[in-house]
Structures are given as structure tokens and as C-alpha cells.
CSV table of C-alpha atoms in Angstrom, one decimal:
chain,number,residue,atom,x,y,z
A,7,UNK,CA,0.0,0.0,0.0
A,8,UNK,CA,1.6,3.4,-1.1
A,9,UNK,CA,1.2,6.4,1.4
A,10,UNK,CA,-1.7,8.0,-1.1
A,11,UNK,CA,-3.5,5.2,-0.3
A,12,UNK,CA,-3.5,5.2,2.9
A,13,UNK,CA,-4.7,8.9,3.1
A,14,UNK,CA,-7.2,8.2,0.9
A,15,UNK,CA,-8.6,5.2,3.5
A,16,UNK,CA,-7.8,7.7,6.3
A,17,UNK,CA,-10.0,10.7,4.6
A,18,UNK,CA,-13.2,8.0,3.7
A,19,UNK,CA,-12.8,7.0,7.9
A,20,UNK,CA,-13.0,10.9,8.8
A,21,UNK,CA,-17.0,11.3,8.9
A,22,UNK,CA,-17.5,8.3,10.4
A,23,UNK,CA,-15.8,9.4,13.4
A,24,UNK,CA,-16.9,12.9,13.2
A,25,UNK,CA,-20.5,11.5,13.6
A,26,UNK,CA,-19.7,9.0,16.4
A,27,UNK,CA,-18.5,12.4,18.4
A,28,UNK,CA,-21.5,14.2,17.6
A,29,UNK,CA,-23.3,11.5,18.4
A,30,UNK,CA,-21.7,10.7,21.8
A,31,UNK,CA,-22.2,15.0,22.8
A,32,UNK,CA,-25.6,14.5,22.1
A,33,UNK,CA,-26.4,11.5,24.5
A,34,UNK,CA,-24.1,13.6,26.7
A,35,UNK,CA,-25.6,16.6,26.7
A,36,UNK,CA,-28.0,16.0,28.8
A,37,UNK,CA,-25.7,15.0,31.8
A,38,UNK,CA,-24.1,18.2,32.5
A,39,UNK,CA,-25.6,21.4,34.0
A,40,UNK,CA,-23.8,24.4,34.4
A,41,UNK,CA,-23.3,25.6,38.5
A,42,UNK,CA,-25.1,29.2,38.2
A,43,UNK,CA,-27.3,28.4,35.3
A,44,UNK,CA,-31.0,30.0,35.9
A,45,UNK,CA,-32.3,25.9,36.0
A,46,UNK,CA,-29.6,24.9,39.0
A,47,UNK,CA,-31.5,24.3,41.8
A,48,UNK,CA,-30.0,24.7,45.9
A,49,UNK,CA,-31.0,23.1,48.4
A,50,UNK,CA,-32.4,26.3,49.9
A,51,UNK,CA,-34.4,26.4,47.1
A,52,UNK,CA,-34.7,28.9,44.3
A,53,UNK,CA,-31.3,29.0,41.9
A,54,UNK,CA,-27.9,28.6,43.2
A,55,UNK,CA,-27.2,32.2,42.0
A,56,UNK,CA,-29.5,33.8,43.9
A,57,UNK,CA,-29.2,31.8,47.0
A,58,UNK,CA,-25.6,33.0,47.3
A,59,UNK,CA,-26.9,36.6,46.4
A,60,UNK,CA,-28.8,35.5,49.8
A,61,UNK,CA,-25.8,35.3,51.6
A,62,UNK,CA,-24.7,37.5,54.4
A,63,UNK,CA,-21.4,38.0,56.2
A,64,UNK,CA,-21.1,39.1,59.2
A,65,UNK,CA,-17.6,40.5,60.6
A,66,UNK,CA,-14.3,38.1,61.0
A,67,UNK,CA,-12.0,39.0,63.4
A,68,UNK,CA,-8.4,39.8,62.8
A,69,UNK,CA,-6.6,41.2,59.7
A,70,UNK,CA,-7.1,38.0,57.4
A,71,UNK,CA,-10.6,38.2,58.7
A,72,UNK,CA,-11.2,41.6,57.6
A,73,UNK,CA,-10.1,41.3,53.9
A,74,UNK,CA,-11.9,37.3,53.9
A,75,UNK,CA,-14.8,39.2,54.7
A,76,UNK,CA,-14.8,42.2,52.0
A,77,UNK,CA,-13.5,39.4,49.6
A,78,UNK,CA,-16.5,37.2,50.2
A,79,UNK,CA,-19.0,39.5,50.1
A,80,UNK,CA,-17.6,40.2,46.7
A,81,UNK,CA,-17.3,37.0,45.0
A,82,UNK,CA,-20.9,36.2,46.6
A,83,UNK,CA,-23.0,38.8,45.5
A,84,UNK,CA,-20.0,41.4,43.7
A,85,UNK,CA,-20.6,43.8,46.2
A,86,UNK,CA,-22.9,43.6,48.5
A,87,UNK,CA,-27.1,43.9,47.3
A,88,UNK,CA,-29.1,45.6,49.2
A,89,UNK,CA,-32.2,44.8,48.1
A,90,UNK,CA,-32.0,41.0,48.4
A,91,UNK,CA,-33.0,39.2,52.1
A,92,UNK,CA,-30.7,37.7,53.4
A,93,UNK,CA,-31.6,34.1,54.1
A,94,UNK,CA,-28.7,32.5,54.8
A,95,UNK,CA,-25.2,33.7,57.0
A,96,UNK,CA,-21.8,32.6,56.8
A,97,UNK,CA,-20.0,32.3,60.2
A,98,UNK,CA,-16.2,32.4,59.8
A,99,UNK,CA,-13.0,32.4,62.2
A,100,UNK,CA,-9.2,32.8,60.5
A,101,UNK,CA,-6.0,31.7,62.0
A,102,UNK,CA,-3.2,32.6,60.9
A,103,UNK,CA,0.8,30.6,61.3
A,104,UNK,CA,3.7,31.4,60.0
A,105,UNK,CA,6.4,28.9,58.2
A,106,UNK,CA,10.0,29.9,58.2
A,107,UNK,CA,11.8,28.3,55.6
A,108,UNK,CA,15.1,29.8,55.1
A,109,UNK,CA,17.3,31.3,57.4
A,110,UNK,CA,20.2,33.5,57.2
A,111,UNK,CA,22.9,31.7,59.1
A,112,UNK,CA,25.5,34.8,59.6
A,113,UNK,CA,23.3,37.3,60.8
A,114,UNK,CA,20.3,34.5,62.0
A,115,UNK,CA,17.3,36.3,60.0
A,116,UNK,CA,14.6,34.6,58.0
A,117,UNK,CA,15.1,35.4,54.4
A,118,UNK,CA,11.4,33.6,53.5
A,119,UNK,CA,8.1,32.5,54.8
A,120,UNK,CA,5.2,31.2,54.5
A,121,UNK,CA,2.5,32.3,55.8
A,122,UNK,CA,-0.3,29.3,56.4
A,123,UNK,CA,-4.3,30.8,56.9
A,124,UNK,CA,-7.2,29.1,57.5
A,125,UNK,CA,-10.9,29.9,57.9
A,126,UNK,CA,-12.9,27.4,59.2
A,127,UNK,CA,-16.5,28.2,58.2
A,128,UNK,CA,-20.2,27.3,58.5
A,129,UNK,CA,-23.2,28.5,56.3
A,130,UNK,CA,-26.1,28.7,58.8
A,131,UNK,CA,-30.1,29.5,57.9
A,132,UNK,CA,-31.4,33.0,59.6
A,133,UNK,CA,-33.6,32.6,62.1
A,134,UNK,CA,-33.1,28.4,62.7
A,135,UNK,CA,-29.1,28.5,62.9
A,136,UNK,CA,-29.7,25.5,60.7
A,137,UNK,CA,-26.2,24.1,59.3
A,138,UNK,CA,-26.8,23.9,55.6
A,139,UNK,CA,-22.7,23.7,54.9
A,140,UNK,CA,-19.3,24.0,57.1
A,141,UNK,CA,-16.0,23.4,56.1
A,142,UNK,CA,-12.2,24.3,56.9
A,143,UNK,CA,-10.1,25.7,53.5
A,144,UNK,CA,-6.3,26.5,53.8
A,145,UNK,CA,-3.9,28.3,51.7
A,146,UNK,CA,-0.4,29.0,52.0
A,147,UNK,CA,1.3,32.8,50.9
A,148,UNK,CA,4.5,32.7,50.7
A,149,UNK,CA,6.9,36.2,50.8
A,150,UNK,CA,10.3,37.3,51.3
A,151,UNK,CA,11.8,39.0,54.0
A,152,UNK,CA,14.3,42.1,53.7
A,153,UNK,CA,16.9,43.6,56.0
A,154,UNK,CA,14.4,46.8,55.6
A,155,UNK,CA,11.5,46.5,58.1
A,156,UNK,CA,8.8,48.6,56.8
A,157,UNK,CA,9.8,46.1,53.4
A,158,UNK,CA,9.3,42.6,55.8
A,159,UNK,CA,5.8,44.2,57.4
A,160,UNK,CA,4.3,45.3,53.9
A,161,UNK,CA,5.0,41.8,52.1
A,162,UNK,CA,3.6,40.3,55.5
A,163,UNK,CA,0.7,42.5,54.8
A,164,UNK,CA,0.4,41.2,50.8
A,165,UNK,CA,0.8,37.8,52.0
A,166,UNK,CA,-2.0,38.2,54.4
A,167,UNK,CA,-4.3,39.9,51.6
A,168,UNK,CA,-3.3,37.1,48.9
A,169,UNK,CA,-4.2,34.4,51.2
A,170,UNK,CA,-7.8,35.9,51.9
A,171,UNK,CA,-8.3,36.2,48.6
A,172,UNK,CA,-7.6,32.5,48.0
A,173,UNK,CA,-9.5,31.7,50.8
A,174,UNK,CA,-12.4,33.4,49.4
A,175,UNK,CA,-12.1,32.0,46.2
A,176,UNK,CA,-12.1,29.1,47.7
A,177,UNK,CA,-15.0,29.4,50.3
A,178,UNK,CA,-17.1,30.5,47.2
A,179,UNK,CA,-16.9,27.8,45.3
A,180,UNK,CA,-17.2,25.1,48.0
A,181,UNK,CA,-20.2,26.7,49.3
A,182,UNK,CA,-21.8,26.5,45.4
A,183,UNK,CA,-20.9,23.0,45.2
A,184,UNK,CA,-22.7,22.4,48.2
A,185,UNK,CA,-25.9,24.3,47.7
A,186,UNK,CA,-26.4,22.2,44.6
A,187,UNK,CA,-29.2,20.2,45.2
């Protein structure tokens, strides 16, 4: 068999195979939903995109706490909307420990670190307290660490702001996955 042969043979196979694939979406279609799609149902009923619009957060203590909190009520409703009840609250605590991992043996300073936060949260019901989801999500923000202090504090500082960010990101989406009914 010469090679045009063989792309002849290879050219008559080609619509076979495109219409097993189109084939196999279609019986597959039906088995995926998108998360915030208007037809997602929560457990809480309505849609899972306006069940987190239903959201409220309440202050965290601390300095992680504070920028979890802004950061939530962000990536749960973009803002913070007014006009929606509030059915639901999410009850959150941060700690935060820090991870030295390289150290500066002639003068004894930590050139890097890592700081480690975590939130441990629970999403309750108004009015019942009712647990509808809890969890514990942990990220690690690593920085470096300079001979200049106001340059140690302020990438302290970034690290704590990047890691409540993460954190939020990943509260978010672990609170979707569980209002999915």
C-alpha cells in the first residue's frame, strides 16, 4: 500500500468518526448542568445564584478576617445587594501561622516564609441556625523578608491579603458545590 493510499482510507474514515462524536455530545448533553445556570436548583431552594446573592457576612475578626470578609461578600454577590433578604449567614474564624523556611545563618534572619491561613466556616439559615454547609479551606502565601522592616511588614501584609483572597475564592466555590441540590 503506497502512502496516497493510505490517506485516501484515512479521509473516507473521517466522517464516520466525526459522527460517532456528535453522536456521543448529544447523549451527553443532557448529563451536565452548568453551577449558576437559571435551571440549577439549591437546596435552599430557588437557583444557586441567587441563593448566594442570599448570603450574608457578618464581621471576622483579625486582619485575614477583615479582607476574607470584603472578599467574600464580593465573590458572593459582587458587592454587597441591598435589596436581596438575606436568608442565609456565613459564620467564619481565620487563623493565621507562619512557616519559616530559610534562614540567614551569619546574621540568623529569615530570608522567606510562608504564611499558612485558615478559615474554618459554617453556612447557617437565619432565624433556625440551621447548618446547611461547614468546612475548613487553607492556603499558603509565601513572601520574602528584607533587612528593611517597613519592606518585611508590607509583604507580611500582601501575603495576608493574597491568602484571603484565595481563601475566598475558595469558600465561594465550595459553598456553590454544596448548595447544589
Amino acid at each position: 500500500m503506497s502512502s496516497s493510499e493510505a490517506g485516501i482510507i484515512r479521509r473516507r474514515g473521517r466522517p464516520f468518526v466525526l459522527a460517532a462524536v456528535l453522536t456521543l455530545a448529544a447523549l451527553a448533553g443532557g448529563c451536565f448542568r452548568p453551577l449558576y445556570a437559571d435551571g440549577t436548583v439549591s437546596k435552599v431552594g430557588d437557583n444557586v445564584r441567587n441563593a448566594m446573592l442570599s448570603i450574608e457576612v457578618p464581621e471576622i475578626k483579625g486582619l485575614v478576617g477583615h479582607y476574607l470578609r470584603n472578599d467574600l461578600v464580593f465573590e458572593l454577590d459582587g458587592g454587597g445587594a441591598p435589596d436581596v433578604q438575606k436568608k442565609l449567614r456565613l459564620v467564619a474564624t481565620t487563623t493565621e501561622t507562619l512557616e519559616v523556611i530559610t534562614v540567614d545563618y551569619a546574621n540568623g534572619r529569615a530570608d522567606s516564609a510562608i504564611l499558612v491561613a485558615t478559615a474554618d466556616w459554617k453556612l447557617l439559615r437565619n432565624g433556625s441556625n440551621e447548618v446547611i454547609a461547614s468546612g475548613q479551606s487553607v492556603v499558603r502565601a509565601p513572601y520574602e523578608r528584607s533587612t528593611q522592616r517597613f519592606a518585611s511588614v508590607r509583604a507580611a501584609r500582601d501575603a495576608q491579603i493574597r491568602a484571603a483572597k484565595s481563601l475566598a475564592q475558595l469558600i465561594r466555590a465550595r459553598i456553590a458545590a454544596e448548595l447544589t441540590a
